[in-house]
Short mmCIF file of C-alpha atoms and ligand atoms in Angstrom, two decimals:
data_model
loop_
_atom_site.label_atom_id
_atom_site.label_comp_id
_atom_site.label_asym_id
_atom_site.label_seq_id
_atom_site.Cartn_x
_atom_site.Cartn_y
_atom_site.Cartn_z
CA MET A 727 -10.32 124.32 -111.48
CA ILE A 728 -13.29 126.15 -109.99
CA THR A 729 -16.61 124.79 -111.27
CA ILE A 730 -20.04 126.21 -110.51
CA VAL A 731 -23.06 123.99 -111.00
CA GLY A 732 -25.79 126.51 -111.65
CA SER A 733 -28.99 127.50 -113.39
CA LEU A 734 -31.72 130.06 -112.86
CA LYS A 735 -34.38 127.38 -112.61
CA GLY A 736 -35.13 125.39 -109.49
CA GLY A 737 -35.07 121.63 -109.55
CA SER A 738 -32.80 121.27 -112.58
CA GLY A 739 -30.52 118.85 -110.72
CA LYS A 740 -27.74 121.16 -109.48
CA SER A 741 -27.38 119.68 -106.00
CA THR A 742 -27.69 116.11 -107.29
CA LEU A 743 -24.93 116.63 -109.84
CA THR A 744 -22.69 118.54 -107.42
CA PHE A 745 -22.93 115.80 -104.81
CA ASN A 746 -22.27 112.97 -107.27
CA LEU A 747 -19.30 114.83 -108.78
CA ALA A 748 -17.90 115.51 -105.31
CA VAL A 749 -17.96 111.83 -104.35
CA TRP A 750 -16.48 110.87 -107.71
CA LEU A 751 -13.67 113.45 -107.48
CA VAL A 752 -12.73 112.37 -103.97
CA MET A 753 -12.65 108.74 -105.15
CA ALA A 754 -10.45 109.84 -108.07
CA GLU A 755 -8.09 111.13 -105.36
CA ALA A 756 -8.42 114.76 -106.31
CA SER A 757 -8.39 117.24 -103.45
CA VAL A 758 -11.78 118.91 -103.48
CA VAL A 759 -13.35 121.95 -101.85
CA LEU A 760 -17.09 121.62 -101.92
CA VAL A 761 -19.17 124.75 -101.33
CA ASP A 762 -22.89 124.97 -100.70
CA ALA A 763 -23.80 128.57 -101.52
CA ASP A 764 -27.55 127.90 -101.58
CA PRO A 765 -29.57 128.91 -98.47
CA GLN A 766 -31.74 125.81 -99.05
CA ALA A 767 -28.62 123.85 -98.03
CA THR A 768 -29.65 120.67 -99.85
CA LEU A 769 -26.04 119.78 -100.53
CA THR A 770 -25.17 120.26 -96.86
CA ASP A 771 -28.10 118.01 -95.90
CA VAL A 772 -27.07 115.16 -98.17
CA VAL A 773 -23.46 115.40 -96.98
CA ASP A 774 -24.78 115.25 -93.39
CA VAL A 775 -26.78 112.10 -94.18
CA ARG A 776 -23.70 110.53 -95.73
CA GLY A 777 -21.68 111.39 -92.62
CA GLU A 778 -24.33 110.01 -90.24
CA GLU A 779 -24.44 106.76 -92.21
CA GLY A 780 -20.65 106.57 -92.04
CA PHE A 781 -20.23 106.05 -95.80
CA LYS A 782 -16.68 106.27 -97.11
CA PRO A 783 -15.08 108.31 -98.51
CA ARG A 784 -16.13 111.06 -96.19
CA ILE A 785 -17.22 114.27 -97.88
CA GLU A 786 -16.87 117.72 -96.36
CA VAL A 787 -18.88 120.76 -97.39
CA PHE A 788 -18.32 124.46 -96.64
CA GLY A 789 -20.73 127.38 -96.57
CA LYS A 790 -20.68 130.52 -98.70
CA ASP A 791 -17.92 132.02 -96.54
CA ALA A 792 -15.54 129.74 -98.43
CA LEU A 793 -16.23 131.65 -101.64
CA SER A 794 -12.81 133.25 -101.94
CA GLU A 795 -10.57 132.55 -104.87
CA SER A 796 -7.44 131.87 -102.79
CA ARG A 797 -9.35 129.43 -100.59
CA LEU A 798 -10.83 127.57 -103.57
CA ARG A 799 -7.50 127.39 -105.42
CA GLU A 800 -5.91 125.53 -102.50
CA ALA A 801 -7.53 122.34 -103.81
CA ASP A 802 -7.22 120.62 -107.19
CA GLU A 803 -10.92 121.02 -107.76
CA ALA A 804 -13.58 123.32 -106.32
CA LEU A 805 -17.27 122.62 -106.79
CA ILE A 806 -19.92 125.19 -105.96
CA ASP A 807 -23.67 124.58 -105.78
CA VAL A 808 -25.49 127.88 -106.18
CA GLY A 809 -29.17 128.64 -106.16
CA THR A 810 -30.74 131.92 -107.20
CA SER A 811 -32.23 132.80 -103.84
CA ASP A 812 -28.82 134.18 -102.85
CA MET A 813 -27.89 136.33 -105.84
CA GLU A 814 -24.97 137.91 -104.02
CA SER A 815 -23.27 134.53 -103.55
CA LEU A 816 -24.10 133.57 -107.11
CA ARG A 817 -22.40 136.72 -108.42
CA ARG A 818 -19.42 136.24 -106.14
CA ALA A 819 -19.00 132.70 -107.39
CA LEU A 820 -19.40 133.80 -111.01
CA ALA A 821 -16.65 136.36 -110.53
CA ILE A 822 -14.05 133.74 -109.53
CA CYS A 823 -15.04 130.53 -111.33
CA ASP A 824 -13.38 128.95 -114.37
CA ARG A 825 -16.57 127.43 -115.67
CA VAL A 826 -20.28 127.04 -115.12
CA VAL A 827 -21.97 123.68 -115.68
CA VAL A 828 -25.69 124.03 -116.38
CA PRO A 829 -28.03 121.03 -116.06
CA VAL A 830 -30.93 121.59 -118.45
CA PRO A 831 -34.13 119.54 -118.16
CA PRO A 832 -35.87 119.01 -121.49
CA SER A 833 -38.40 121.81 -121.85
CA GLN A 834 -38.81 125.10 -123.68
CA ALA A 835 -38.94 126.95 -120.37
CA ASP A 836 -35.57 125.52 -119.42
CA ILE A 837 -34.06 126.58 -122.75
CA TRP A 838 -35.32 130.13 -122.25
CA SER A 839 -34.02 130.26 -118.72
CA THR A 840 -30.63 128.92 -119.83
CA GLN A 841 -30.50 131.73 -122.39
CA ARG A 842 -31.24 134.26 -119.62
CA PHE A 843 -28.59 132.67 -117.42
CA ILE A 844 -25.96 133.06 -120.16
CA GLN A 845 -26.93 136.74 -120.47
CA MET A 846 -26.71 137.16 -116.72
CA ILE A 847 -23.25 135.58 -116.55
CA ALA A 848 -22.10 138.05 -119.22
CA THR A 849 -23.00 140.97 -116.92
CA VAL A 850 -20.43 139.89 -114.34
CA GLU A 851 -17.30 141.94 -114.99
CA ARG A 852 -14.24 139.81 -115.70
CA ALA A 853 -11.16 139.90 -117.89
CA THR A 854 -12.01 136.53 -119.41
CA PRO A 855 -15.51 135.14 -119.06
CA PRO A 856 -16.03 131.64 -117.64
CA GLU A 857 -16.80 128.76 -119.96
CA ILE A 858 -20.46 127.77 -119.88
CA ILE A 859 -21.17 124.08 -120.39
CA GLY A 860 -24.69 122.71 -120.82
CA PHE A 861 -26.00 119.16 -120.71
CA ILE A 862 -29.40 117.50 -120.55
CA ASN A 863 -30.52 116.32 -117.12
CA ARG A 864 -33.72 114.39 -116.48
CA GLY A 865 -33.92 113.38 -120.12
CA ASP A 866 -36.74 111.11 -121.19
CA THR A 867 -35.85 107.43 -121.47
CA HIS A 868 -38.50 106.86 -124.17
CA HIS A 869 -37.17 107.56 -127.63
CA ALA A 870 -40.65 108.40 -128.87
CA VAL A 871 -40.63 111.53 -126.73
CA GLN A 872 -39.01 114.18 -128.89
CA GLU A 873 -38.66 116.91 -126.28
CA THR A 874 -35.26 115.70 -125.08
CA ASN A 875 -33.74 115.69 -128.57
CA GLU A 876 -35.36 119.03 -129.37
CA THR A 877 -33.86 120.56 -126.24
CA ALA A 878 -30.44 119.11 -127.16
CA ALA A 879 -30.73 120.64 -130.65
CA ALA A 880 -31.66 124.02 -129.15
CA LEU A 881 -28.68 123.89 -126.78
CA VAL A 882 -26.29 123.03 -129.60
CA SER A 883 -27.17 126.28 -131.32
CA LEU A 884 -27.24 128.45 -128.20
CA PRO A 885 -24.50 131.12 -128.49
CA GLY A 886 -22.13 131.28 -125.54
CA LEU A 887 -22.75 127.71 -124.41
CA ARG A 888 -20.76 124.55 -125.09
CA PHE A 889 -23.18 121.67 -125.25
CA ILE A 890 -21.86 118.28 -124.17
CA LYS A 891 -23.62 115.17 -125.37
CA PRO A 892 -23.60 112.87 -122.34
CA ARG A 893 -26.99 113.16 -120.69
CA LEU A 894 -28.56 112.00 -117.47
CA SER A 895 -32.02 110.51 -117.86
CA GLN A 896 -34.93 110.84 -115.51
CA ARG A 897 -34.28 107.80 -113.30
CA THR A 898 -35.43 106.99 -109.79
CA VAL A 899 -31.91 105.83 -108.91
CA PHE A 900 -30.75 109.47 -108.92
CA ARG A 901 -33.40 110.35 -106.35
CA ARG A 902 -32.99 107.21 -104.29
CA SER A 903 -29.21 107.34 -104.05
CA PHE A 904 -29.32 111.02 -103.12
CA SER A 905 -31.81 110.48 -100.29
CA GLU A 906 -29.54 107.78 -98.85
CA GLY A 907 -26.41 109.93 -98.98
CA LEU A 908 -24.86 107.86 -101.76
CA ALA A 909 -23.65 108.66 -105.24
CA VAL A 910 -25.57 106.93 -108.00
CA PHE A 911 -22.56 104.74 -108.87
CA GLU A 912 -22.29 103.61 -105.25
CA LEU A 913 -25.92 102.50 -105.00
CA GLU A 914 -26.08 100.79 -108.40
CA PRO A 915 -22.56 100.53 -109.81
CA ARG A 916 -23.71 98.57 -112.86
CA GLY A 917 -26.90 100.50 -113.47
CA LYS A 918 -27.78 102.72 -116.39
CA GLY A 919 -27.71 105.81 -114.19
CA ALA A 920 -24.12 105.10 -113.15
CA ARG A 921 -23.13 104.54 -116.77
CA GLU A 922 -24.65 107.85 -117.79
CA PHE A 923 -22.95 109.63 -114.94
CA MET A 924 -19.54 108.16 -115.85
CA SER A 925 -19.88 109.40 -119.44
CA LEU A 926 -20.66 112.83 -118.08
CA THR A 927 -17.61 112.88 -115.79
CA ALA A 928 -15.40 111.89 -118.73
CA ALA A 929 -16.67 114.93 -120.63
CA LEU A 930 -16.30 117.25 -117.62
CA TYR A 931 -12.98 115.97 -116.26
CA PRO A 932 -11.19 114.35 -119.23
CA ARG A 933 -7.80 114.60 -117.50
CA LEU A 934 -8.96 112.57 -114.51
CA VAL A 935 -10.41 109.74 -116.60
CA GLY A 936 -8.61 106.94 -118.35
N1 LIG B 1038 -31.61 112.65 -113.48
C1 LIG B 1038 -32.55 112.65 -112.53
N2 LIG B 1038 -33.49 111.68 -112.50
C2 LIG B 1038 -34.45 111.67 -111.55
N3 LIG B 1038 -34.57 112.59 -110.60
C3 LIG B 1038 -33.66 113.60 -110.58
C4 LIG B 1038 -32.62 113.69 -111.53
N4 LIG B 1038 -31.88 114.79 -111.24
C5 LIG B 1038 -32.46 115.36 -110.17
N5 LIG B 1038 -33.53 114.66 -109.76
C6 LIG B 1038 -34.46 114.95 -108.66
O1 LIG B 1038 -35.05 116.21 -108.92
C7 LIG B 1038 -35.21 116.95 -107.73
C8 LIG B 1038 -34.43 118.25 -107.86
O2 LIG B 1038 -33.04 117.94 -107.94
P1 LIG B 1038 -31.96 118.86 -107.23
O3 LIG B 1038 -32.35 119.13 -105.83
O4 LIG B 1038 -30.64 118.25 -107.48
O5 LIG B 1038 -32.14 120.16 -108.12
P2 LIG B 1038 -31.60 121.64 -107.83
O6 LIG B 1038 -31.38 122.25 -109.14
O7 LIG B 1038 -30.47 121.59 -106.88
O8 LIG B 1038 -32.87 122.27 -107.12
P3 LIG B 1038 -32.93 123.67 -106.36
O9 LIG B 1038 -33.03 124.70 -107.42
O10 LIG B 1038 -34.17 123.56 -105.54
O11 LIG B 1038 -31.68 123.80 -105.56
C9 LIG B 1038 -34.71 116.07 -106.62
O12 LIG B 1038 -35.81 115.40 -106.07
C10 LIG B 1038 -33.78 115.10 -107.32
O13 LIG B 1038 -33.70 113.86 -106.65
MG1 LIG B 1039 -30.20 122.53 -105.08
#
């Protein structure tokens, strides 16, 4: 399956999610092609850090030249991190993917931009459009803050998007693990961040769980 992690907004958590999913998939013994199609190359940087530290399993990442359907279908799973500064790569990836996973931080601006992203995806010519899956990233851990639940409610009713309930909260462990070249469940296997991430993987890859 070819999965894009994408959004029109910067800083929504695309590279963080892509990296964590890549480590998890490799540990689940799936063959994975990981593609960094963002000129910022954040995903490439974190994979480099992981390699320099010698953490196992080893992760390999390819550049945008790997964005060909035949190449991506060689593996069980393909994961593509795309930014919007390279629209050509984004469109190429959208033309060949099976689905787009959109991390949405809790804010009105992020809801609007998700709406625009759905419209943009619809302009890519394809026989069958990709599935678009949205989830909350960087959700507030305080229940008194309503913005996270309001954003979830808005996503539920957004046409063209399948909202999945598991959310990742705003937690320093996501930042810390990433800067060390580790997945969140490697740094703090029993932590809340790891638990949230595992619920998300079960929703995204039900066949690989359980
Ligand atoms: N759930 C989270 N909790 C705390 N920090 C997070 C979370 N998700 C992402 N971050 C942090 O937010 C910042 C942006 O994340 P990331 O680089 O993954 O986003 P991005 O969508 O790839 O950004 P860009 O559009 O610049 O490529 C990073 O510092 C990252 O560590
Ligand atoms: Mg990024």
